[in-house]
Each structure stands twice: as structure tokens, then as C-alpha cells.
Backbone as CSV, one residue per row, in Angstrom:
resi,resn,N_x,N_y,N_z,CA_x,CA_y,CA_z,C_x,C_y,C_z
1,MET,37.589,135.632,196.158,37.235,135.101,194.808,36.792,135.955,193.548
2,THR,37.422,135.768,192.362,37.458,136.646,191.390,35.913,136.352,190.704
3,THR,35.137,137.407,190.577,33.833,137.142,189.771,33.995,137.108,188.248
4,PHE,32.895,136.994,187.661,32.835,137.031,186.129,33.006,138.332,185.870
5,ASN,32.376,139.611,186.339,32.636,140.961,185.967,33.988,141.289,185.977
6,GLU,34.752,140.698,187.035,35.952,141.195,187.194,36.761,140.763,186.083
7,LEU,36.724,139.519,185.719,37.451,138.881,184.528,37.178,139.646,183.243
8,TYR,36.162,140.386,183.004,35.753,140.703,181.649,36.549,141.976,181.307
9,PRO,37.133,141.732,179.880,37.981,142.609,179.328,37.780,144.074,179.528
10,GLY,38.888,144.930,179.961,38.608,146.334,180.176,39.112,146.745,181.703
11,ASN,38.907,145.569,182.492,38.778,145.841,183.900,40.587,145.857,184.427
12,TYR,41.280,145.529,183.527,42.684,145.198,183.912,43.498,145.495,182.809
13,LYS,44.534,145.975,183.049,45.559,146.353,182.175,46.766,145.328,182.031
14,PRO,47.576,145.173,180.755,48.492,144.401,180.850,49.460,144.779,181.672
15,ASN,50.625,144.078,182.143,51.621,144.265,182.937,52.961,143.993,182.061
16,LEU,54.257,144.513,182.735,55.504,144.411,182.212,55.503,142.845,181.489
17,THR,55.013,141.838,182.166,55.192,140.644,181.475,54.517,140.387,180.196
18,HIS,53.377,140.743,180.131,52.715,140.850,178.730,53.606,141.619,177.977
19,TYR,54.128,142.652,178.130,54.616,143.613,177.142,56.055,142.975,176.715
20,PHE,56.720,142.172,177.622,57.712,141.326,177.224,57.557,140.320,175.951
21,ILE,56.201,139.867,176.125,56.007,138.810,175.136,55.652,139.472,173.551
22,ARG,54.859,140.977,173.782,54.788,141.674,172.805,56.126,141.962,172.346
23,LEU,57.195,142.390,172.961,58.595,142.710,172.604,59.359,141.563,171.817
24,LEU,59.077,140.501,172.149,59.468,139.167,171.638,58.856,138.989,170.231
25,TYR,57.788,139.312,170.055,56.940,139.452,169.007,57.536,140.462,168.059
26,ASP,57.575,141.803,168.490,58.115,142.799,167.769,59.508,142.523,167.170
27,LYS,60.268,142.058,168.028,61.737,141.282,167.524,61.976,140.227,166.665
28,GLY,60.784,139.556,166.247,60.465,138.486,165.316,60.975,137.032,166.292
29,GLN,61.052,137.262,167.436,61.492,136.075,168.182,60.639,135.121,169.030
30,LEU,59.022,135.560,168.681,58.269,135.049,169.211,57.306,133.697,168.209
31,LEU,57.594,132.479,168.430,56.742,131.560,167.545,55.632,131.561,167.890
32,ARG,55.094,131.354,169.214,53.680,131.323,169.634,53.678,131.498,171.114
33,MET,52.426,132.098,171.673,52.340,132.169,173.009,51.170,131.122,173.511
34,TYR,51.374,130.227,174.442,50.388,129.588,174.601,49.832,129.948,176.031
35,THR,48.542,130.095,176.325,48.256,130.594,177.499,46.876,130.125,178.282
36,GLN,47.037,129.645,179.326,45.864,129.482,180.248,44.687,130.645,180.569
37,ASN,45.242,131.810,180.379,44.372,133.040,180.771,43.388,133.097,179.999
38,ILE,42.143,133.646,180.487,41.120,133.994,179.803,40.640,135.390,179.694
39,ASP,41.705,136.318,180.341,41.495,137.768,180.590,41.633,138.666,179.190
40,GLY,42.267,138.078,178.384,42.410,138.926,176.948,43.605,139.905,177.084
41,LEU,44.455,139.901,178.051,45.512,140.893,178.379,46.431,140.684,177.489
42,GLU,46.977,139.638,176.874,48.022,139.374,175.833,47.407,140.116,174.703
43,ARG,46.219,140.106,174.168,45.598,140.743,173.109,45.823,142.250,173.352
44,LEU,45.248,142.726,174.430,45.471,144.342,174.848,46.808,144.753,174.788
45,ALA,47.892,143.821,175.286,49.184,144.360,175.083,49.537,144.337,173.622
46,GLY,48.844,143.816,172.520,49.376,144.315,171.221,49.601,142.789,170.635
47,ILE,49.735,141.529,171.281,49.914,140.233,170.512,48.951,139.771,169.554
48,PRO,49.249,139.831,168.337,48.119,139.531,167.402,47.378,137.997,167.707
49,SER,46.204,137.781,167.463,45.548,136.636,167.775,46.285,135.486,167.145
50,LYS,46.881,135.831,165.661,47.252,134.578,165.083,48.669,134.220,166.018
51,MET,48.968,134.909,167.007,50.268,134.356,167.752,49.878,133.647,168.966
52,LEU,48.626,133.677,169.338,48.001,133.293,170.397,47.070,131.901,170.569
53,VAL,47.595,131.138,171.496,46.842,129.955,171.453,46.173,129.991,173.068
54,GLU,45.016,130.323,173.035,44.200,130.595,174.226,43.643,129.306,174.438
55,ALA,44.302,128.331,175.382,43.980,126.929,175.562,42.734,126.881,176.386
56,HIS,42.575,127.693,177.272,40.881,127.952,177.960,39.968,129.028,177.427
57,GLY,40.289,129.313,176.038,39.398,130.120,175.491,39.678,131.878,175.976
58,THR,38.720,132.572,175.616,38.677,134.032,175.940,37.686,134.967,175.948
59,PHE,37.746,135.832,176.911,36.352,136.719,177.193,36.403,137.897,175.881
60,ALA,37.491,137.828,175.218,37.384,138.896,174.110,36.674,138.898,173.217
61,THR,36.086,137.490,172.825,35.128,137.066,172.094,34.004,136.186,172.375
62,ALA,32.783,136.079,171.628,31.736,135.327,172.375,31.089,134.852,170.897
63,THR,30.086,133.659,171.243,29.478,133.294,170.205,27.930,132.838,170.380
64,CYS,26.937,133.183,169.710,25.601,132.598,170.126,25.660,130.996,169.925
65,THR,24.911,130.712,170.916,24.796,129.103,171.168,23.669,128.535,170.079
66,VAL,23.072,129.326,169.419,22.022,128.767,168.508,22.485,128.933,167.126
67,CYS,22.562,130.309,166.437,22.587,130.367,165.354,24.430,130.874,164.911
68,ARG,25.160,130.684,166.120,26.592,130.737,165.982,27.118,132.153,165.540
69,ARG,26.445,133.110,165.654,26.886,134.462,165.257,28.063,134.865,166.151
70,ASP,28.998,135.592,165.645,30.258,135.877,166.383,30.039,137.204,167.049
71,TYR,30.399,137.610,168.255,30.238,138.974,168.890,31.602,139.272,169.560
72,ASN,32.066,140.454,169.873,33.330,140.767,170.369,32.697,141.425,171.892
73,ALA,33.818,141.552,172.860,33.547,141.770,173.924,32.637,143.070,174.473
74,GLU,33.149,144.190,173.593,32.374,145.285,173.862,30.915,145.379,173.683
75,GLU,30.547,144.565,172.725,28.978,144.028,172.392,28.321,143.902,173.367
76,LEU,28.890,143.164,174.362,28.235,142.155,175.295,28.410,143.092,176.682
77,ARG,29.306,144.015,176.717,29.892,144.771,178.108,28.578,144.930,178.920
78,ASN,27.717,145.842,178.525,26.565,146.550,179.361,25.865,145.175,179.882
79,ASP,25.381,144.305,179.148,24.526,143.027,179.700,25.380,142.349,180.905
80,ILE,26.804,141.975,180.650,27.629,141.462,181.790,27.906,142.286,182.847
81,MET,27.990,143.556,182.872,27.928,144.386,184.057,26.622,144.718,184.721
82,GLU,25.600,144.472,184.243,24.193,144.642,184.720,23.945,143.128,185.206
83,GLY,24.658,142.093,184.961,24.338,140.900,185.229,23.126,140.268,184.614
84,THR,22.995,140.861,183.382,22.076,140.074,182.399,22.633,139.129,181.408
85,ILE,21.894,138.266,181.060,22.109,137.152,180.194,22.084,137.773,178.989
86,PRO,23.405,137.867,178.148,23.371,138.385,176.564,22.476,137.503,175.641
87,LYS,21.641,138.183,175.079,20.727,137.465,173.903,21.271,138.020,172.369
88,CYS,21.173,137.005,171.462,21.662,137.399,170.218,20.652,138.188,169.545
89,SER,21.145,139.451,169.005,20.121,140.319,168.113,19.887,139.334,166.878
90,SER,20.254,138.495,166.477,19.773,137.870,165.249,18.520,136.864,165.548
91,CYS,18.807,136.083,166.661,17.889,134.827,166.859,17.471,134.768,168.439
92,THR,17.823,135.593,169.236,17.599,135.803,170.692,18.113,134.566,171.349
93,GLY,18.905,133.820,170.845,19.615,132.646,171.590,20.771,133.259,172.479
94,VAL,21.021,132.651,173.499,21.857,133.076,174.671,23.584,133.045,173.940
95,ILE,24.095,134.079,174.388,25.353,134.420,173.876,26.493,134.011,174.619
96,LYS,27.342,133.224,174.736,28.267,132.467,175.685,29.659,132.969,175.317
97,PRO,30.419,133.459,176.195,31.793,133.922,175.836,32.549,132.755,175.670
98,ASP,33.708,132.870,174.558,34.435,131.753,174.060,35.298,131.220,174.950
99,ILE,35.114,131.131,176.133,35.927,130.214,177.259,35.562,128.777,177.482
100,VAL,36.335,127.989,177.809,36.386,126.610,178.165,35.862,126.317,179.409
101,PHE,34.524,126.014,179.440,34.208,125.199,181.125,34.808,124.221,181.199
102,PHE,34.536,123.863,182.569,34.996,122.679,183.018,34.381,121.425,182.218
103,GLY,35.012,120.526,181.883,34.342,119.295,181.343,34.395,119.544,179.670
104,GLU,34.400,120.702,179.142,34.482,120.978,177.835,35.833,120.742,176.993
105,GLU,35.837,120.376,175.943,37.261,119.987,174.964,37.975,121.488,175.044
106,LEU,39.227,121.338,174.799,39.994,122.630,174.490,39.846,122.866,173.224
107,PRO,39.867,123.700,172.444,39.915,124.170,171.200,41.051,123.688,170.278
108,GLN,40.514,123.286,169.124,41.612,122.691,168.115,42.813,123.327,168.164
109,GLN,42.652,124.717,168.122,43.886,125.430,167.991,45.076,125.107,168.892
110,PHE,44.463,124.414,170.296,45.744,124.074,171.052,46.500,122.952,170.537
111,PHE,46.131,122.142,169.616,47.019,121.043,169.031,47.821,121.610,168.290
112,THR,47.786,123.062,167.992,48.773,123.707,167.054,50.502,123.244,167.658
113,TYR,50.230,123.107,168.886,51.544,122.615,169.578,52.546,121.460,168.981
114,LEU,51.855,120.553,168.044,52.145,119.554,167.694,53.379,120.062,166.492
115,ILE,52.847,121.042,165.843,53.729,121.708,164.741,54.700,122.665,165.491
116,ASP,54.315,123.695,166.443,55.046,124.564,167.046,56.296,123.860,167.782
117,PHE,55.851,123.065,168.651,57.010,122.722,169.574,58.135,121.884,168.926
118,PRO,58.061,120.936,168.079,59.369,120.690,167.340,60.153,121.728,166.739
119,ARG,59.541,122.818,166.349,60.435,123.913,165.706,60.869,124.891,166.852
120,ALA,60.556,124.939,168.014,61.326,125.993,169.158,62.504,125.519,169.353
121,ASP,63.143,126.855,169.581,64.512,126.870,169.986,64.752,127.090,171.500
122,LEU,63.726,127.606,172.024,63.613,127.973,173.557,62.192,127.934,174.040
123,LEU,62.020,127.430,175.303,60.522,127.366,175.793,60.660,128.117,176.946
124,ILE,59.765,129.224,177.223,59.776,129.942,178.232,58.383,129.633,179.023
125,ILE,58.418,129.347,180.221,57.405,129.278,181.166,57.025,129.949,182.180
126,MET,56.181,130.662,182.436,55.810,131.704,183.303,54.448,131.740,183.971
127,GLY,54.339,131.864,185.250,53.314,132.330,186.125,52.282,131.145,185.503
128,THR,52.741,129.862,186.225,51.940,128.850,186.031,52.053,127.692,187.160
129,SER,51.003,126.908,187.152,51.188,125.928,188.512,51.590,124.570,187.500
130,LEU,51.202,124.727,186.379,51.398,123.291,185.566,50.624,122.270,186.216
131,GLU,49.402,122.571,186.575,48.859,121.369,187.300,47.617,120.921,186.518
132,VAL,47.113,121.901,185.278,45.826,121.234,184.542,46.246,120.708,183.401
133,GLU,45.865,119.542,183.190,46.263,118.777,181.666,44.841,119.037,180.859
134,PRO,45.353,119.024,179.728,46.437,118.497,179.091,47.656,119.823,178.900
135,PHE,47.343,120.949,179.194,48.121,122.400,179.038,49.510,121.858,179.670
136,ALA,49.461,121.164,181.015,50.754,121.231,181.582,51.566,120.070,180.926
137,SER,51.483,119.396,180.221,52.048,118.647,179.674,53.151,119.239,178.585
138,LEU,52.672,120.269,178.192,53.345,121.146,177.314,54.989,121.469,177.428
139,ALA,55.228,121.484,178.899,56.573,121.675,179.336,57.439,120.538,178.778
140,GLY,56.783,119.375,178.725,57.826,118.303,178.176,57.487,118.072,176.804
141,ALA,56.931,119.009,175.968,56.499,118.399,174.682,57.894,119.114,173.592
142,VAL,58.822,119.754,174.031,59.951,120.188,173.257,60.938,119.335,173.249
143,PRO,61.715,118.961,172.258,62.932,118.002,172.464,64.022,118.385,173.457
144,SER,64.697,117.315,173.804,65.358,117.485,175.009,66.724,118.342,174.741
145,SER,66.865,118.757,173.286,68.071,119.741,173.112,67.423,121.088,173.161
146,VAL,66.281,121.400,173.444,65.614,122.680,173.678,65.871,123.128,174.907
147,SER,66.361,124.190,175.428,66.418,124.932,176.705,65.078,125.312,177.161
148,ARG,64.909,125.135,178.270,63.495,125.424,179.019,63.891,126.482,180.009
149,LEU,63.163,127.678,180.087,63.396,128.681,181.042,62.188,128.822,181.934
150,LEU,62.129,128.847,183.232,60.963,128.805,184.130,61.409,130.059,184.924
151,ILE,60.219,130.949,184.958,60.009,132.067,185.407,58.858,132.274,186.537
152,ASN,58.912,131.802,187.462,57.807,131.422,188.484,58.013,131.548,189.846
153,ARG,56.932,131.782,190.677,56.941,131.722,192.191,57.732,130.590,192.827
154,ASP,57.326,129.344,192.059,57.721,128.049,192.583,58.214,127.117,191.637
155,LEU,58.831,126.105,191.884,59.398,125.161,190.986,58.160,124.310,190.591
156,VAL,57.812,124.123,189.202,56.632,123.376,189.059,56.998,122.312,187.889
157,GLY,55.813,121.415,187.662,55.963,120.484,186.641,57.264,119.771,186.818
158,PRO,57.964,119.473,185.618,59.351,118.581,185.486,60.455,119.724,186.012
159,PHE,60.231,120.870,186.510,61.171,121.351,187.373,61.256,121.176,188.712
160,ALA,60.163,120.681,189.215,59.954,120.322,190.611,60.214,118.719,190.915
161,TRP,59.871,117.903,189.951,60.005,116.385,190.179,60.696,115.960,188.932
162,GLY,61.203,114.821,189.278,62.116,114.072,188.173,63.448,114.548,187.999
163,SER,63.974,114.282,186.891,65.353,114.779,186.708,65.193,115.908,185.659
164,PRO,65.686,117.140,186.088,65.603,118.140,185.306,66.638,118.052,184.034
165,ARG,66.609,118.506,183.008,67.234,118.380,181.692,68.498,119.313,182.092
166,HIS,69.598,119.140,181.482,70.931,119.655,181.702,70.939,121.242,181.497
167,ASN,69.880,121.797,180.439,69.878,122.862,179.833,68.415,123.756,180.486
168,ASP,67.980,123.246,181.562,66.976,123.944,182.263,67.563,125.056,183.037
169,VAL,66.834,126.021,183.088,67.199,127.320,183.901,65.795,127.563,184.728
170,ALA,65.948,127.864,186.006,64.840,128.374,186.942,65.272,129.553,187.350
171,GLU,64.251,130.705,187.313,64.224,131.853,188.303,63.145,131.739,189.112
172,VAL,63.402,131.623,190.441,62.072,131.524,191.238,62.115,132.568,191.845
173,GLY,60.731,133.142,192.086,60.452,134.477,192.691,59.372,135.251,191.932
174,ASP,59.293,136.466,192.022,58.450,137.294,191.558,58.154,137.302,190.189
175,VAL,57.380,136.917,189.247,57.514,136.737,187.776,57.746,137.971,187.110
176,VAL,57.093,139.011,187.851,57.756,140.596,187.118,59.222,140.620,187.257
177,SER,59.632,140.560,188.550,60.916,140.796,188.833,62.146,139.986,187.948
178,GLY,61.583,138.469,187.817,62.118,137.686,187.013,62.301,138.254,185.462
179,VAL,61.247,138.552,184.959,60.946,139.018,183.537,62.135,140.287,183.373
180,LYS,62.155,141.133,184.473,63.007,142.433,184.427,64.415,141.995,184.385
181,LYS,64.586,140.923,185.244,66.208,140.400,185.043,66.552,140.002,183.658
182,LEU,65.413,139.201,183.129,65.954,138.577,181.854,66.031,139.838,180.733
183,VAL,65.316,140.755,180.716,65.189,141.871,179.882,66.670,142.707,180.051
184,GLU,66.985,142.742,181.400,68.185,143.520,181.510,69.593,142.526,180.817
185,ILE,69.670,141.332,181.068,70.463,140.481,180.445,70.532,140.663,178.960
186,LEU,69.146,140.663,178.576,69.247,141.063,176.785,69.511,142.172,176.212
187,GLY,69.683,143.124,177.168,69.618,144.631,176.793,68.692,145.276,176.194
188,TRP,67.364,144.904,176.599,66.180,145.147,176.021,65.314,146.173,176.947
189,THR,65.826,146.623,177.923,65.228,147.508,179.093,64.863,148.705,178.570
190,GLN,65.424,149.447,177.529,64.786,150.682,176.771,63.985,150.316,176.041
191,ASP,63.844,149.265,175.015,62.842,148.931,174.317,61.479,148.498,175.107
192,LEU,61.601,147.887,175.911,60.531,147.305,176.630,59.651,148.731,177.496
193,GLU,60.676,149.657,177.980,59.918,150.901,178.429,59.369,151.699,177.757
194,ALA,60.116,151.814,176.407,59.380,152.509,175.075,58.051,151.834,174.582
195,LEU,58.241,150.655,174.751,56.869,149.885,174.094,55.635,150.480,175.071
196,MET,56.106,150.341,176.605,54.929,150.298,177.440,54.579,151.843,177.648
197,ASN,55.572,152.797,177.385,55.086,154.211,177.392,54.244,154.565,176.315
198,MET,54.782,153.954,174.893,53.977,154.225,173.816,52.374,153.867,174.149
199,ASP,52.184,152.375,174.749,50.761,152.153,174.941,50.183,153.003,176.341
200,THR,51.013,153.573,176.846,50.147,154.366,178.112,49.756,155.828,177.371
201,GLU,50.696,156.124,176.345,50.278,157.260,175.770,48.995,157.111,174.986
202,LYS,48.772,155.949,174.213,47.667,155.741,173.529,46.473,155.814,174.455
203,ASP,46.575,155.137,175.463,45.366,154.832,176.279,44.836,156.297,176.686
204,ALA,45.921,157.264,177.145,45.625,158.730,177.566,44.731,159.439,176.257
205,MET,45.148,159.049,175.132,44.934,159.864,173.778,43.346,159.499,173.724
206,LYS,43.037,158.114,174.107,41.877,157.726,174.069,40.713,158.239,174.914
207,ARG,41.372,158.219,176.117,40.425,158.943,177.090,39.849,160.259,177.062
208,GLU,40.985,161.129,176.370,40.636,162.571,175.710,39.836,162.709,174.771
209,GLU,39.567,161.486,173.956,38.789,161.887,172.645,37.166,161.719,173.247
């Protein structure tokens, strides 16, 4: 079982899949990334927050439940790692990470899909079970003329049941391997490697400071 502390930003690093999305952004090919993840790895990969819809929230930011003061993850790290409830420095109220707990409503930003999906020319679905609503319904939110690419361990959602669309494509197996295959087809392998190497070097420089 994954603990609260383990999910907190800084314990994990983005992988090749996260950097692929960053590369799409760098090349002007990313309309938006919708994610159920709350670990903030998309942000760490360099994807701007304006390009992200974090449907279940994120540990990267937090808010005082009383005065609504905003905090970032680093300000709360010591308390979280020590198992202490973070308290607001302004009003001593409890600070809650900006994640969506069971039974809470999704953030209003989620409904950006009503504008984004009619504009999309390709929907890439990766690393998901497509079981949690309303997020799962996004797979069917693009027009039938828009191709959908699934890169996943299993067939899920409309790829697993019903009648698939004529322009659906599924790459079943390890997600990272599937993304590598797509990157090779696009001829972006060197670009992706350069991007990942650049971030690795930045991390090394920070550790030396």
C-alpha cells in the first residue's frame, strides 16, 4: 500500500512517459493533459500548470481550510514527513493538500474538456483503468472523426467493450515500451533523449549547489 508520505512530491522522478508529454508541449502539439495522478510528476517534467488538468488534484499545492491561504509542497514537507498535521502560519488552521478526497467534487478546471475536446485532432490515452467516473467518460468525449490511441497494459473503456471506432488504435503492453515505440515512429527519439538528459544534468547541478 502506498502511503501519504510516499506520494509527496520529491520522492519520485518523472519517467520517459512524462517527458514524452513534455516533448509534445515543446513541439506545440499538446492541447492539454488530463490526469488522475496526484503525484505532480507532470509538473516536475516541466509541463506548465496551464497545460494540465489535474482532475483529482495535486500534492504540489495546498490551502488553509480556514483562511484559504495558498501553500506549496515544499513549505509543508517537514510536517508531512514527520507525520505532523500542517498548520497555517497566518491563522493556525489546518492546511489541506489540494487533492480531491472520496466524495468531493472535481475541480472546476476539469470541465475545461467541454472546450478542449471538440478542438482535439488526436486523443492519447495512457496508463489508466478508465473505471473512475466522470474521468472515464472523457475517452468518449471527442468526436467520432478524431482518432484515439490507447497505450496501456490492458484494453480498457470503449477499447474493451462495445464497438471500437474505425480509427481507434491500441498498443497493449508496458506503457513506457509503447511510448518508446511511438517516439521511434515519430522520429523523436533523439529529441526525447536530449530532453531527459538536460533535466538529469539540471538535477545534478542542484545537488552540487
